[in-house]
Short mmCIF file of C-alpha atoms in Angstrom, two decimals:
data_model
loop_
_atom_site.label_atom_id
_atom_site.label_comp_id
_atom_site.label_asym_id
_atom_site.label_seq_id
_atom_site.Cartn_x
_atom_site.Cartn_y
_atom_site.Cartn_z
CA UNK A 1 -30.60 27.01 -2.44
CA UNK A 2 -30.00 23.68 -4.10
CA UNK A 3 -32.14 20.99 -2.55
CA UNK A 4 -30.01 18.19 -1.18
CA UNK A 5 -30.89 15.24 -3.31
CA UNK A 6 -29.39 11.84 -3.47
CA UNK A 7 -26.82 12.65 -6.12
CA UNK A 8 -26.24 8.98 -6.83
CA UNK A 9 -29.66 8.95 -8.49
CA UNK A 10 -28.22 11.36 -11.04
CA UNK A 11 -25.00 9.50 -11.68
CA UNK A 12 -24.62 6.61 -14.02
CA UNK A 13 -21.50 4.54 -13.73
CA UNK A 14 -19.78 3.12 -16.74
CA UNK A 15 -19.16 -0.59 -16.56
CA UNK A 16 -15.56 -1.67 -16.94
CA UNK A 17 -15.20 -4.92 -18.73
CA UNK A 18 -12.51 -7.26 -17.57
CA UNK A 19 -10.30 -9.19 -19.96
CA UNK A 20 -10.84 -12.91 -20.38
CA UNK A 21 -9.82 -15.58 -17.91
CA UNK A 22 -6.87 -16.39 -20.19
CA UNK A 23 -5.52 -12.90 -19.68
CA UNK A 24 -5.30 -13.43 -15.93
CA UNK A 25 -3.96 -16.97 -16.26
CA UNK A 26 -1.21 -15.74 -18.57
CA UNK A 27 -0.44 -12.83 -16.30
CA UNK A 28 -0.11 -15.15 -13.30
CA UNK A 29 2.23 -17.41 -15.29
CA UNK A 30 4.31 -14.45 -16.40
CA UNK A 31 4.69 -13.10 -12.86
CA UNK A 32 5.63 -16.54 -11.53
CA UNK A 33 8.17 -17.06 -14.29
CA UNK A 34 9.75 -13.63 -13.89
CA UNK A 35 9.85 -13.88 -10.11
CA UNK A 36 11.33 -17.38 -10.26
CA UNK A 37 14.02 -16.34 -12.73
CA UNK A 38 15.18 -13.41 -10.65
CA UNK A 39 18.63 -14.43 -9.51
CA UNK A 40 19.03 -14.34 -5.75
CA UNK A 41 21.60 -11.79 -4.70
CA UNK A 42 23.52 -12.23 -1.50
CA UNK A 43 24.81 -8.82 -0.65
CA UNK A 44 28.28 -8.78 0.84
CA UNK A 45 27.71 -5.54 2.64
CA UNK A 46 24.30 -6.36 3.98
CA UNK A 47 25.45 -6.29 7.52
CA UNK A 48 27.26 -3.04 6.89
CA UNK A 49 24.00 -1.45 5.89
CA UNK A 50 22.27 -2.78 8.93
CA UNK A 51 24.72 -1.47 11.44
CA UNK A 52 25.08 1.80 9.60
CA UNK A 53 21.38 2.41 9.43
CA UNK A 54 20.71 1.08 12.87
CA UNK A 55 23.50 2.97 14.54
CA UNK A 56 22.47 6.19 12.86
CA UNK A 57 18.91 5.62 13.94
CA UNK A 58 19.97 4.82 17.44
CA UNK A 59 21.75 8.12 17.86
CA UNK A 60 18.81 10.22 16.83
CA UNK A 61 16.16 8.12 18.50
CA UNK A 62 18.06 8.21 21.76
CA UNK A 63 18.48 11.96 21.41
CA UNK A 64 14.76 12.32 20.87
CA UNK A 65 13.65 10.02 23.63
CA UNK A 66 15.81 11.23 26.48
CA UNK A 67 14.69 14.61 27.89
CA UNK A 68 17.23 17.35 27.32
CA UNK A 69 17.27 18.44 30.96
CA UNK A 70 17.96 14.94 32.08
CA UNK A 71 21.67 14.17 32.27
CA UNK A 72 22.74 10.98 30.61
CA UNK A 73 23.13 8.74 33.58
CA UNK A 74 23.88 5.50 31.86
CA UNK A 75 25.96 4.37 28.99
CA UNK A 76 24.42 5.40 25.67
CA UNK A 77 24.65 1.84 24.49
CA UNK A 78 22.56 0.63 27.38
CA UNK A 79 19.69 2.70 26.00
CA UNK A 80 19.82 1.00 22.65
CA UNK A 81 18.05 -2.17 23.67
CA UNK A 82 15.09 -0.18 24.97
CA UNK A 83 14.26 1.45 21.65
CA UNK A 84 11.29 -0.18 19.96
CA UNK A 85 12.20 -1.70 16.64
CA UNK A 86 9.18 -0.08 15.00
CA UNK A 87 10.60 3.32 15.82
CA UNK A 88 13.97 2.36 14.49
CA UNK A 89 12.72 1.24 11.10
CA UNK A 90 10.33 4.18 10.92
CA UNK A 91 13.26 6.47 11.63
CA UNK A 92 15.40 4.81 8.98
CA UNK A 93 12.57 5.24 6.50
CA UNK A 94 11.98 8.88 7.34
CA UNK A 95 15.65 9.74 7.34
CA UNK A 96 16.87 7.50 4.61
CA UNK A 97 18.41 10.53 2.91
CA UNK A 98 20.77 10.86 5.83
CA UNK A 99 22.45 7.62 4.96
CA UNK A 100 24.90 7.20 2.17
CA UNK A 101 22.70 6.15 -0.69
CA UNK A 102 25.43 4.45 -2.62
CA UNK A 103 26.33 2.29 0.32
CA UNK A 104 22.73 1.32 0.87
CA UNK A 105 22.18 0.47 -2.76
CA UNK A 106 25.39 -1.51 -2.91
CA UNK A 107 24.60 -3.28 0.29
CA UNK A 108 21.10 -4.41 -0.52
CA UNK A 109 19.64 -6.52 -3.23
CA UNK A 110 16.75 -5.31 -5.37
CA UNK A 111 14.56 -7.73 -3.54
CA UNK A 112 15.47 -6.37 -0.14
CA UNK A 113 15.01 -2.76 -1.17
CA UNK A 114 11.69 -3.58 -2.70
CA UNK A 115 10.70 -5.58 0.37
CA UNK A 116 11.40 -2.76 2.79
CA UNK A 117 9.80 -0.16 0.59
CA UNK A 118 6.76 -2.38 0.10
CA UNK A 119 6.33 -2.90 3.82
CA UNK A 120 6.54 0.79 4.60
CA UNK A 121 4.25 1.77 1.73
CA UNK A 122 1.60 -0.65 2.78
CA UNK A 123 1.63 0.13 6.46
CA UNK A 124 3.32 -3.04 7.52
CA UNK A 125 6.37 -1.67 9.24
CA UNK A 126 5.29 -3.25 12.46
CA UNK A 127 4.99 -6.68 10.88
CA UNK A 128 8.05 -6.23 8.77
CA UNK A 129 10.41 -5.52 11.62
CA UNK A 130 9.30 -8.72 13.25
CA UNK A 131 10.15 -10.81 10.23
CA UNK A 132 13.44 -12.61 10.24
CA UNK A 133 14.48 -11.46 6.81
CA UNK A 134 14.75 -7.75 7.39
CA UNK A 135 14.86 -7.38 11.10
CA UNK A 136 17.40 -4.98 12.51
CA UNK A 137 18.50 -6.54 15.73
CA UNK A 138 20.04 -4.15 18.21
CA UNK A 139 21.57 -7.00 20.08
CA UNK A 140 23.46 -7.88 16.91
CA UNK A 141 25.03 -4.47 16.65
CA UNK A 142 28.45 -4.59 18.15
CA UNK A 143 29.68 -1.72 20.24
CA UNK A 144 32.69 -1.46 17.93
CA UNK A 145 30.39 -1.14 14.93
CA UNK A 146 28.60 1.76 16.52
CA UNK A 147 31.82 3.42 17.51
CA UNK A 148 33.09 2.94 13.97
CA UNK A 149 29.94 4.55 12.73
CA UNK A 150 30.42 7.51 15.07
CA UNK A 151 33.96 7.83 13.82
CA UNK A 152 32.99 7.62 10.15
CA UNK A 153 30.38 10.31 10.66
CA UNK A 154 32.74 12.51 12.67
CA UNK A 155 30.52 12.28 15.74
CA UNK A 156 32.18 12.67 19.11
CA UNK A 157 30.70 10.81 22.06
CA UNK A 158 31.07 14.00 24.07
CA UNK A 159 28.78 15.76 21.60
CA UNK A 160 26.11 13.19 22.18
CA UNK A 161 26.36 13.41 25.93
CA UNK A 162 26.33 17.21 25.78
CA UNK A 163 23.03 17.18 24.00
CA UNK A 164 21.39 15.44 26.92
CA UNK A 165 22.42 18.06 29.42
CA UNK B 1 -18.53 -24.85 -11.99
CA UNK B 2 -15.36 -24.40 -9.98
CA UNK B 3 -15.75 -23.42 -6.35
CA UNK B 4 -14.15 -20.13 -5.36
CA UNK B 5 -11.14 -20.87 -3.20
CA UNK B 6 -11.20 -19.75 0.38
CA UNK B 7 -8.70 -17.00 1.31
CA UNK B 8 -7.43 -19.03 4.24
CA UNK B 9 -6.72 -21.93 1.90
CA UNK B 10 -4.74 -19.65 -0.43
CA UNK B 11 -2.69 -18.26 2.44
CA UNK B 12 -2.03 -21.70 3.88
CA UNK B 13 -0.80 -22.94 0.51
CA UNK B 14 1.58 -20.00 0.38
CA UNK B 15 2.91 -20.69 3.85
CA UNK B 16 3.27 -24.38 3.03
CA UNK B 17 5.46 -23.50 0.07
CA UNK B 18 3.00 -24.27 -2.70
CA UNK B 19 3.45 -20.73 -3.83
CA UNK B 20 2.61 -21.07 -7.49
CA UNK B 21 -0.67 -22.89 -6.93
CA UNK B 22 -1.66 -20.38 -4.26
CA UNK B 23 -0.74 -17.47 -6.48
CA UNK B 24 -2.73 -18.80 -9.44
CA UNK B 25 -5.76 -19.27 -7.19
CA UNK B 26 -5.37 -15.74 -5.88
CA UNK B 27 -5.14 -14.24 -9.36
CA UNK B 28 -8.12 -16.29 -10.54
CA UNK B 29 -10.16 -15.08 -7.59
CA UNK B 30 -9.17 -11.43 -7.39
CA UNK B 31 -7.51 -10.55 -10.70
CA UNK B 32 -10.57 -9.10 -12.38
CA UNK B 33 -11.58 -7.00 -9.36
CA UNK B 34 -8.07 -5.59 -9.06
CA UNK B 35 -8.00 -4.97 -12.81
CA UNK B 36 -11.17 -2.88 -12.62
CA UNK B 37 -9.93 -1.05 -9.53
CA UNK B 38 -6.84 0.01 -11.44
CA UNK B 39 -8.51 0.72 -14.76
CA UNK B 40 -11.09 2.92 -13.08
CA UNK B 41 -8.20 5.26 -12.27
CA UNK B 42 -5.72 4.75 -15.13
CA UNK B 43 -8.50 4.55 -17.75
CA UNK B 44 -6.33 2.65 -20.16
CA UNK B 45 -5.87 -1.08 -20.67
CA UNK B 46 -2.10 -1.01 -21.26
CA UNK B 47 -1.49 1.08 -18.16
CA UNK B 48 -3.78 -1.16 -16.17
CA UNK B 49 -1.92 -4.18 -17.40
CA UNK B 50 1.42 -2.64 -16.34
CA UNK B 51 0.17 -1.66 -12.90
CA UNK B 52 -1.56 -4.98 -12.30
CA UNK B 53 1.62 -6.81 -13.18
CA UNK B 54 3.57 -4.70 -10.68
CA UNK B 55 0.93 -5.35 -8.04
CA UNK B 56 1.02 -9.09 -8.64
CA UNK B 57 4.82 -9.21 -8.49
CA UNK B 58 4.68 -7.53 -5.09
CA UNK B 59 1.92 -9.83 -3.94
CA UNK B 60 3.87 -12.89 -5.10
CA UNK B 61 6.99 -11.71 -3.29
CA UNK B 62 5.28 -10.66 -0.09
CA UNK B 63 2.25 -12.84 0.46
CA UNK B 64 4.23 -15.33 2.52
CA UNK B 65 4.65 -12.53 5.06
CA UNK B 66 0.96 -11.71 5.15
CA UNK B 67 -0.04 -12.25 8.77
CA UNK B 68 -3.79 -12.12 8.35
CA UNK B 69 -4.26 -9.06 10.57
CA UNK B 70 -6.70 -7.83 7.95
CA UNK B 71 -8.72 -9.63 5.30
CA UNK B 72 -6.68 -10.72 2.30
CA UNK B 73 -8.69 -8.50 -0.03
CA UNK B 74 -8.11 -5.46 2.22
CA UNK B 75 -4.39 -6.03 1.84
CA UNK B 76 -4.70 -6.50 -1.93
CA UNK B 77 -6.81 -3.36 -2.23
CA UNK B 78 -4.19 -1.37 -0.33
CA UNK B 79 -1.29 -2.69 -2.39
CA UNK B 80 -3.21 -2.03 -5.60
CA UNK B 81 -4.20 1.47 -4.58
CA UNK B 82 -0.64 2.42 -3.62
CA UNK B 83 0.79 0.98 -6.80
CA UNK B 84 -1.80 2.77 -8.94
CA UNK B 85 -1.11 6.10 -7.25
CA UNK B 86 2.63 5.58 -7.68
CA UNK B 87 2.07 4.89 -11.35
CA UNK B 88 -0.10 7.98 -11.81
CA UNK B 89 2.51 10.06 -10.07
CA UNK B 90 5.18 8.86 -12.51
CA UNK B 91 2.95 9.11 -15.56
CA UNK B 92 1.23 12.41 -14.89
CA UNK B 93 3.33 14.35 -17.35
CA UNK B 94 2.78 11.86 -20.11
CA UNK B 95 0.27 12.82 -22.74
CA UNK B 96 -1.04 11.30 -25.93
CA UNK B 97 -2.52 8.20 -24.30
CA UNK B 98 -6.00 7.13 -25.28
CA UNK B 99 -8.19 7.20 -22.22
CA UNK B 100 -11.46 5.43 -21.53
CA UNK B 101 -14.59 7.46 -21.09
CA UNK B 102 -14.93 8.81 -17.54
CA UNK B 103 -16.28 6.35 -15.03
CA UNK B 104 -19.41 8.43 -14.39
CA UNK B 105 -21.89 10.22 -16.55
CA UNK B 106 -24.53 12.65 -15.32
CA UNK B 107 -28.25 12.10 -15.69
CA UNK B 108 -29.96 15.46 -16.14
CA UNK B 109 -32.17 16.81 -13.39
CA UNK B 110 -29.88 17.81 -10.54
CA UNK B 111 -29.28 21.55 -10.58
CA UNK B 112 -25.74 21.34 -9.24
CA UNK B 113 -24.60 18.33 -11.20
CA UNK B 114 -26.03 19.72 -14.43
CA UNK B 115 -23.25 22.31 -14.40
CA UNK B 116 -20.60 19.60 -14.58
CA UNK B 117 -19.51 16.96 -17.02
CA UNK B 118 -18.52 13.33 -16.64
CA UNK B 119 -14.82 14.14 -16.38
CA UNK B 120 -15.26 16.56 -13.51
CA UNK B 121 -17.72 14.50 -11.53
CA UNK B 122 -15.58 11.39 -11.95
CA UNK B 123 -12.55 13.28 -10.66
CA UNK B 124 -14.58 14.61 -7.73
CA UNK B 125 -15.82 11.14 -6.90
CA UNK B 126 -12.25 9.86 -6.87
CA UNK B 127 -11.19 12.68 -4.55
CA UNK B 128 -14.16 11.93 -2.30
CA UNK B 129 -13.22 8.25 -2.13
CA UNK B 130 -9.66 9.22 -1.25
CA UNK B 131 -11.01 11.06 1.81
CA UNK B 132 -12.78 8.00 3.17
CA UNK B 133 -11.36 5.70 5.80
CA UNK B 134 -9.90 2.65 4.05
CA UNK B 135 -12.62 0.25 5.16
CA UNK B 136 -15.40 2.53 3.91
CA UNK B 137 -13.56 3.08 0.63
CA UNK B 138 -13.28 -0.67 0.12
CA UNK B 139 -16.92 -1.30 0.95
CA UNK B 140 -17.98 1.52 -1.37
CA UNK B 141 -15.82 0.14 -4.15
CA UNK B 142 -17.17 -3.38 -3.82
CA UNK B 143 -20.80 -2.35 -3.47
CA UNK B 144 -21.05 0.58 -5.85
CA UNK B 145 -18.61 -0.32 -8.59
CA UNK B 146 -18.42 -4.10 -8.30
CA UNK B 147 -22.10 -4.39 -7.43
CA UNK B 148 -21.45 -7.32 -5.09
CA UNK B 149 -24.05 -8.63 -2.69
CA UNK B 150 -23.50 -7.85 0.97
CA UNK B 151 -23.22 -11.56 1.66
CA UNK B 152 -20.29 -11.79 -0.81
CA UNK B 153 -18.61 -8.70 0.60
CA UNK B 154 -19.12 -10.08 4.09
CA UNK B 155 -17.19 -13.23 3.19
CA UNK B 156 -14.50 -11.27 1.42
CA UNK B 157 -13.90 -8.83 4.26
CA UNK B 158 -14.83 -11.01 7.25
CA UNK B 159 -17.31 -8.37 8.36
CA UNK B 160 -20.98 -8.69 9.26
CA UNK B 161 -23.55 -7.62 6.69
CA UNK B 162 -24.99 -5.08 9.15
CA UNK B 163 -21.61 -3.42 9.57
CA UNK B 164 -21.15 -3.37 5.80
CA UNK B 165 -24.51 -1.72 5.24
CA UNK B 166 -23.60 0.93 7.81
CA UNK B 167 -20.19 1.45 6.18
CA UNK B 168 -21.71 1.81 2.73
CA UNK B 169 -24.32 4.25 4.02
CA UNK B 170 -21.67 6.39 5.75
CA UNK B 171 -19.45 6.26 2.68
CA UNK B 172 -22.25 7.47 0.40
CA UNK B 173 -23.18 10.24 2.82
CA UNK B 174 -19.59 11.45 3.03
CA UNK B 175 -19.11 11.28 -0.72
CA UNK B 176 -22.33 13.15 -1.30
CA UNK B 177 -21.40 15.84 1.24
CA UNK B 178 -17.95 16.17 -0.31
CA UNK B 179 -19.32 16.59 -3.82
CA UNK B 180 -22.14 18.96 -2.81
CA UNK B 181 -19.69 21.12 -0.88
CA UNK B 182 -17.48 21.38 -3.96
CA UNK B 183 -20.50 22.15 -6.13
CA UNK B 184 -21.56 24.95 -3.78
CA UNK B 185 -18.06 26.41 -3.94
CA UNK B 186 -18.14 26.31 -7.71
CA UNK B 187 -21.58 27.93 -8.05
#
C-alpha cells in the first residue's frame, strides 16, 4: 500500500508573474471611465416589475408557509407583511423563470439586473434586500396591484384559499 | 516606499463618495493577487485580463454596499472566484487558446504521484480546493500560492495567526486526503 507521504513535498508550484504596476493603474482608470460613462437608466416600469415579482412571490411563499390542513383564517394580504424579505428575494431568484422575462428586462436597467444578480451570486441576498436601491417593500405593494397580478395570471382567490384547506 | 492603504480607509473613502480614489487604492493593493488568482485557473493572460476587468467593474459598482461583515479580501476573493467560474463555464467549448503551463509540476519520488502529470495533478488540486470551506480555501491560496507571511494574512483577513495556521493545516490535510483518495481510485 502506498505510504501516506506529505504530497506537497513532491509538488512544485509554478510562479505566476503579475503584470507591471502600470497595467493595474490603467485597468483601474479604464474601469472608472467605463463605469462613469454608463448612462443612468430610469426604468419606467420598475415599479411594475417589483409588484409583479413580489406579488408572485407572495402567493407561493404564503402557500408554502401556511400548513395545508390549516384553514386560511385571515385575509391573505394580512400574511404578506409577515414574510421575511430574504425569503421573498430568494424566491424571486429561484423562480425567476416564472416571471415574464421580457417584462423584467424591459422594467430594469442593466445596472439593476447586474446588481441583483451580483448580490445573489455572492451570497449577499440578506444584505441586498436591506439596501434602499433594490428593496422590495411589501408595504408598498398595493392591494389593487396584487389583485391585478392575480387577474393577469388567471389566478382566482378561491383557488388560493382552497389550497390552504 | 508607499504605505499599503488600510482596508477600512478604502471602504470609508467609498462611503464618503471619493469612489475613484478608493477604487484606485483597492486595485493597487489587491490587483496583482486577484490577477494571479484568476490566471491560475484561466491560464492565459488575455482571459485573465477580461475576467479581472469584469471583477473590477462589479467591485466598483458594488463596493459602496459592502457592509464589512467579512474582510474586504474575503469579499474580493469570492467575487473573483465566481466571475472566473462563470467565465470558464462560458468559454469551456472554446479551443485554440494558448495556455500557460500547469500550475503544478511533480517531483519524482512519490509512487502515486509519479503516475500523473502536471495537468492532472493541477486539475485535482483545483478540485480539492473547491471542496474546502471558503475560509480555508482563502488561507490556502494566500499561504501556498501567494506565499504570504501569517502576519500579513492575519491583517488581510482580520484573523489571528494561530487560527490561520490551524486553517492552513486543515486545508492541506483535506487536499492531501482528496488527492490520495483519487490516486487510490486510479491505481
